[in-house]
Tab-separated table of C-alpha atoms in Angstrom:
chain	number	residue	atom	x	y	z
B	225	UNK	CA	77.864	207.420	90.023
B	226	UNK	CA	76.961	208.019	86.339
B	227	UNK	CA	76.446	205.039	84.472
B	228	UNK	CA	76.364	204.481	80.458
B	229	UNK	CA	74.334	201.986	78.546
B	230	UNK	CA	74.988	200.455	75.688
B	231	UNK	CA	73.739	197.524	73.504
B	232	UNK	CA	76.086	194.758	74.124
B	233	UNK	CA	75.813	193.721	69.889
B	234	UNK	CA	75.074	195.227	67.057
B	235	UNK	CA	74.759	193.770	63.712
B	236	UNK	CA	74.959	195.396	60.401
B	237	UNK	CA	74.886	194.396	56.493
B	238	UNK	CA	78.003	195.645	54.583
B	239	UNK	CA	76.458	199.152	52.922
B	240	UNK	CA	73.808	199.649	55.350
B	241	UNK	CA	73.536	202.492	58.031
B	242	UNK	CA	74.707	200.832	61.893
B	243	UNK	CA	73.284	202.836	64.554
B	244	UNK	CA	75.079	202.465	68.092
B	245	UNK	CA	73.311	204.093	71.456
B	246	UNK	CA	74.934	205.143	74.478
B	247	UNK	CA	71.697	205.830	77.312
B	248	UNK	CA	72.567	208.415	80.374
B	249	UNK	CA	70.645	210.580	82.359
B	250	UNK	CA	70.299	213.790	80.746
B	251	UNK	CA	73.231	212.765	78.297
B	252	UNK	CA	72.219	215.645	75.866
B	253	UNK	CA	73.989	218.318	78.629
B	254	UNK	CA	76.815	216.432	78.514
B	255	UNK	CA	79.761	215.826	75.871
B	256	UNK	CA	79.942	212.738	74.667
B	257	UNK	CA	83.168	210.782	73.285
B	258	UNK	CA	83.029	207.043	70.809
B	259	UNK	CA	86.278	205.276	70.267
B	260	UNK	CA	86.605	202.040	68.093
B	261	UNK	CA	88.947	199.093	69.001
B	262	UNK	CA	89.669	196.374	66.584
B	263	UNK	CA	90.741	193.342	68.585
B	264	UNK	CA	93.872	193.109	70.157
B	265	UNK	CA	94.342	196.891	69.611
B	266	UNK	CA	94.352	200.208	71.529
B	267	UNK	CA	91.052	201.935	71.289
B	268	UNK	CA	90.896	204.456	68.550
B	269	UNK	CA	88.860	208.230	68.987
B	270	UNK	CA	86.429	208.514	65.796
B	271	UNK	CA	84.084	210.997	67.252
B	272	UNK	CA	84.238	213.735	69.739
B	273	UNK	CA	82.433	216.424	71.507
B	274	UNK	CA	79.068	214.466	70.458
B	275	UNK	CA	79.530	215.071	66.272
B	276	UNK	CA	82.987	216.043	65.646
B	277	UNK	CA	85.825	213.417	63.716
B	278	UNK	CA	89.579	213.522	64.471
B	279	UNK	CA	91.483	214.203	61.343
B	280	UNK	CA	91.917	210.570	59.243
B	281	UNK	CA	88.188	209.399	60.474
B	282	UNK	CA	86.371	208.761	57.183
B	283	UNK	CA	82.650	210.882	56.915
B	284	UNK	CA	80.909	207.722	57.110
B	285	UNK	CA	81.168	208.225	61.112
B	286	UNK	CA	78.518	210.743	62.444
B	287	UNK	CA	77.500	211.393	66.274
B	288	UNK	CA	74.077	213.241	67.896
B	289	UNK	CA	73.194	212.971	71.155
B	290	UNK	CA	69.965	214.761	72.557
B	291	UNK	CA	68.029	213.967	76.120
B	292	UNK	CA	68.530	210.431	77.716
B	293	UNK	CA	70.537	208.877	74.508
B	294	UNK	CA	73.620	209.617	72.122
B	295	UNK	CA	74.067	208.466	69.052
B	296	UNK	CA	76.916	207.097	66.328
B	297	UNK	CA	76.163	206.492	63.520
B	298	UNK	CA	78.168	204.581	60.731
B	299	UNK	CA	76.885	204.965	57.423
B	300	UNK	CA	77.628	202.406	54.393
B	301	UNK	CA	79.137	200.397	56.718
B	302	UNK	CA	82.304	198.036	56.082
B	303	UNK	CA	83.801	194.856	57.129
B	304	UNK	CA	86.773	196.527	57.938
B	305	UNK	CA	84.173	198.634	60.679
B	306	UNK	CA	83.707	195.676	62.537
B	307	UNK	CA	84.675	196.070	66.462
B	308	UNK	CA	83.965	196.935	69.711
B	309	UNK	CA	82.432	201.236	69.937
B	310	UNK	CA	82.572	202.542	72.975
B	311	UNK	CA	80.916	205.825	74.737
B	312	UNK	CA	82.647	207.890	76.973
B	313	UNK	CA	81.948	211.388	78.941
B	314	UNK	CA	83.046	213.476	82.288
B	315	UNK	CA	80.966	213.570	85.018
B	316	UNK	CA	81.338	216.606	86.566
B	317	UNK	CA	79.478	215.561	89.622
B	318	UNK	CA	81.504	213.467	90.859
B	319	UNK	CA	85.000	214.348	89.054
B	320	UNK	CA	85.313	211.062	87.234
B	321	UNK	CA	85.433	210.023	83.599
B	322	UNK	CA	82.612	207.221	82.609
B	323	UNK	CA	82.860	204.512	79.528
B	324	UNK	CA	79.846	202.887	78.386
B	325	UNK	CA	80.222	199.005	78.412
B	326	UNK	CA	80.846	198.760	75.058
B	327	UNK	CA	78.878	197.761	71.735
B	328	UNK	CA	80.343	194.478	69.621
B	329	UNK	CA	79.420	195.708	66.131
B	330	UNK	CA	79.035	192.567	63.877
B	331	UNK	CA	79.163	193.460	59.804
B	332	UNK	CA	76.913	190.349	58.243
K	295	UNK	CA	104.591	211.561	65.577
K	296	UNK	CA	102.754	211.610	68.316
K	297	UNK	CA	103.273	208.551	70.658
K	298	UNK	CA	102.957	207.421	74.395
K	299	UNK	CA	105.065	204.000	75.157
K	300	UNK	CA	103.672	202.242	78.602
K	301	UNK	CA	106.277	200.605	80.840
K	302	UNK	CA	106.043	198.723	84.255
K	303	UNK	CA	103.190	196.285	83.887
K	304	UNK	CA	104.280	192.577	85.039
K	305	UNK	CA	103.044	189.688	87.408
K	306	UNK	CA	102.346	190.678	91.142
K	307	UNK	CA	101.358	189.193	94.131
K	308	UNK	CA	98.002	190.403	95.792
K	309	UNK	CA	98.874	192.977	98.033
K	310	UNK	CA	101.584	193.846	96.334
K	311	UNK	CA	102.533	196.784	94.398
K	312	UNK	CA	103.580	198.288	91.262
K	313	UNK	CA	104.107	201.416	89.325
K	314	UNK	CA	103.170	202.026	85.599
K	315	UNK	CA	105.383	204.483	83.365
K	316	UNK	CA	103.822	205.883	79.955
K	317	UNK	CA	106.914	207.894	77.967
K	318	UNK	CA	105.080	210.519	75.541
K	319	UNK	CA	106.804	211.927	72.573
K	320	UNK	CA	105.690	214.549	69.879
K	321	UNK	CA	103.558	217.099	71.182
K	322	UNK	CA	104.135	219.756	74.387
K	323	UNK	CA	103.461	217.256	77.702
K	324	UNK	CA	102.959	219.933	79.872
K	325	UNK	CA	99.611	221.396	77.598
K	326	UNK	CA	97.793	218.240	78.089
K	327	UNK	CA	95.960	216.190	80.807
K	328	UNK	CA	96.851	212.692	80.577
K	329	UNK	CA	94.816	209.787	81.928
K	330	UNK	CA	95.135	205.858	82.976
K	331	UNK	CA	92.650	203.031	81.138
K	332	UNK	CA	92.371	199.576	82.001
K	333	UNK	CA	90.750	196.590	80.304
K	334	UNK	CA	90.358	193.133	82.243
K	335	UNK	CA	90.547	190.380	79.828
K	336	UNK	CA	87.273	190.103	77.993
K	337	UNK	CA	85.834	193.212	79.081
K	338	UNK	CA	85.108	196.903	78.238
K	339	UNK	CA	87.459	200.223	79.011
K	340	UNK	CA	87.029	201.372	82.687
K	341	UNK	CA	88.737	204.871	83.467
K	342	UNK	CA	90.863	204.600	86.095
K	343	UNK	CA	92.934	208.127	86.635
K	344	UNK	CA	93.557	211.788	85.290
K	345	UNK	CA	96.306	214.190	85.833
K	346	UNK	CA	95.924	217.922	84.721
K	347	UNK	CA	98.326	219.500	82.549
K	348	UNK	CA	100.550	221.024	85.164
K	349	UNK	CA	100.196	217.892	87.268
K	350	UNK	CA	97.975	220.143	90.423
K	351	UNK	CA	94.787	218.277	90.227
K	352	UNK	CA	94.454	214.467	90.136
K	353	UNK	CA	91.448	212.512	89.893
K	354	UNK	CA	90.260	208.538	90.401
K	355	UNK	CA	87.913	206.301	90.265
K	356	UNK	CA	86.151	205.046	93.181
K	357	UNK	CA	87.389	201.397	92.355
K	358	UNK	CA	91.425	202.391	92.866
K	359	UNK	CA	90.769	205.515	95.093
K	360	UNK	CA	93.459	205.629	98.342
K	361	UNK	CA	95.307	202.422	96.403
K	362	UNK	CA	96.439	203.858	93.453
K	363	UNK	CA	98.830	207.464	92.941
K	364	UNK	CA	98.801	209.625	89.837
K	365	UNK	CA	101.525	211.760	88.866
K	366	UNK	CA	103.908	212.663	85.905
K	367	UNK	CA	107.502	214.612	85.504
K	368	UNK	CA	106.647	216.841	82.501
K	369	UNK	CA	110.726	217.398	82.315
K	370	UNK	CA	110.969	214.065	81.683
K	371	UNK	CA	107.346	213.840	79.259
K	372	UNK	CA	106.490	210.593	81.877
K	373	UNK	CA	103.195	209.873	82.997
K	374	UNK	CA	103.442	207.417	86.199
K	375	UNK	CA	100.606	205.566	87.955
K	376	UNK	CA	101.512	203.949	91.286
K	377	UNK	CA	99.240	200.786	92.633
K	378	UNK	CA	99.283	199.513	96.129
K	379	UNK	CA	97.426	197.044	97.798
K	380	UNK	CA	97.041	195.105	94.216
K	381	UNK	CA	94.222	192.859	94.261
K	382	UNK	CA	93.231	190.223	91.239
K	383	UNK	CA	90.137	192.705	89.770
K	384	UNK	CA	93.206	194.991	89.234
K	385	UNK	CA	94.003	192.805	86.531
K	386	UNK	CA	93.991	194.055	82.878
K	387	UNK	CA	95.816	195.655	80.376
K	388	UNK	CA	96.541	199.573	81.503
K	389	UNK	CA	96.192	201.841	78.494
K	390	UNK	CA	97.571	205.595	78.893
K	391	UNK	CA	95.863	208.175	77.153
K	392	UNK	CA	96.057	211.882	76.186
K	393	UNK	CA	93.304	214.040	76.611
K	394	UNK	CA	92.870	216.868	73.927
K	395	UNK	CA	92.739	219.349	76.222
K	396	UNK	CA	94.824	221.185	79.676
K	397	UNK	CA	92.052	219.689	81.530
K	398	UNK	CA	90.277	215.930	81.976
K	399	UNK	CA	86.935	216.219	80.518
K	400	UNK	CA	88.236	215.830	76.774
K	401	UNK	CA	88.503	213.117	74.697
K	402	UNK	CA	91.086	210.975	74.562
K	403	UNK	CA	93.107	211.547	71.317
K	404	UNK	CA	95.950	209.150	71.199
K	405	UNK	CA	96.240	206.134	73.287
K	406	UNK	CA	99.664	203.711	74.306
K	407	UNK	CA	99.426	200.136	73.281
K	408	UNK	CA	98.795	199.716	76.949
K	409	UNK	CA	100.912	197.252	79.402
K	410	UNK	CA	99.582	194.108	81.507
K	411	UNK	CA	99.193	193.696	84.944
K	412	UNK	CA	98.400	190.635	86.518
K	413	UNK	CA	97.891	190.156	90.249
K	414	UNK	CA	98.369	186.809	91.048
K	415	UNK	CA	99.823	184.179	93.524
């Protein structure tokens, strides 16, 4: 089965750039989904189809994804930003949908 | 507004079964697949089932595969999921999601507050 990797922590300063990797073979072909959850809360979509934002998810919150690794970004980064990101995509192969295991991002 | 409202979760025996409800409200059911999340306590999301729009194709995980049963009434907007043979790693909260699109590969664009399960004796 398709498997995601992701950096179990991340840490940030407030106003700095976080950067937050999701590894899977030949990723780059496929399209990739990130979704925040605050603790205690349903997970929230902030970026879809590799680099697009749902309507109400600030600019600050970019996506690439090219090759073996996608990307989101979170530029000037705030404490209220702090929480778990997670990747997602469809593997086609086997019919199934695939979450990374999740990235705790810390803001310092 | 958009919303989905989970129903059904509760304590249960190993072996035992249950069945999840999510009520959606505020966009056309019908248009868009819907799909079943779960998160064990302390852990990350793990994608459990999706339904297509007009409820003809269903899809699982290999984890719940010939336990669990998708389906959903789109007269009544209700996504159900249907667990037998419960066992304890089936514990964890059971989000329900809607995927942006007639089909599962989109993203998942509004979530319930999910409902817990906890298998148990």
């Amino acid at each position: 089965s398709y498997v995601l990797t992701q950096p179990p922590s991340v840490s940030v300063a407030p106003g700095k750039t976080a950067r937050i990797t999701c590894g899977g073979n030949n990723i780059g072909s496929k399209s990739v989904h990130w979704y925040q959850q605050r603790p205690s809360q349903a997970p929230v979509l902030v970026i879809y189809y590799d680099n697009d934002r749902p309507s109400g998810i600030p600019e600050r919150f970019s996506g690439s994804s090219s090759g073996n690794t996608a990307t989101l970004t979170i530029s000037r980064v705030e404490a209220g930003d702090e929480a778990d990101y997670y990747c997602q995509v469809w593997d086609s192969s086997s019919d199934q949908g695939v979450f990374g295991g999740g990235t705790k991002l810390t803001v310092l | 507004e958009v919303q989905l409202l989970e129903f059904g979760g509760g304590l249960v025996q190993p072996g035992g079964s249950l069945r999840l409800s999510c009520a959606a409200s505020g966009f056309s059911f019908n248009s868009f697949a819907m799909s079943w999340v779960r998160q064990a306590p302390g852990k990350g999301l793990e994608w459990v089932s999706a339904i297509i729009g007009g409820g003809g194709s269903t899809y699982y995980a290999d984890s719940v595969k010939g336990r669990f049963t998708i389906s959903r009434d789109n007269s009544k907007n209700t996504l159900y999921l249907q667990m037998h043979s419960l066992r304890a790693e089936d514990t964890a909260i059971y989000y329900c999601g809607k995927d942006s699109g007639s089909f599962p590969y989109d993203a998942f664009d509004i979530w319930g507050q999910g409902t817990m399960v906890t298998v148990s004796s």
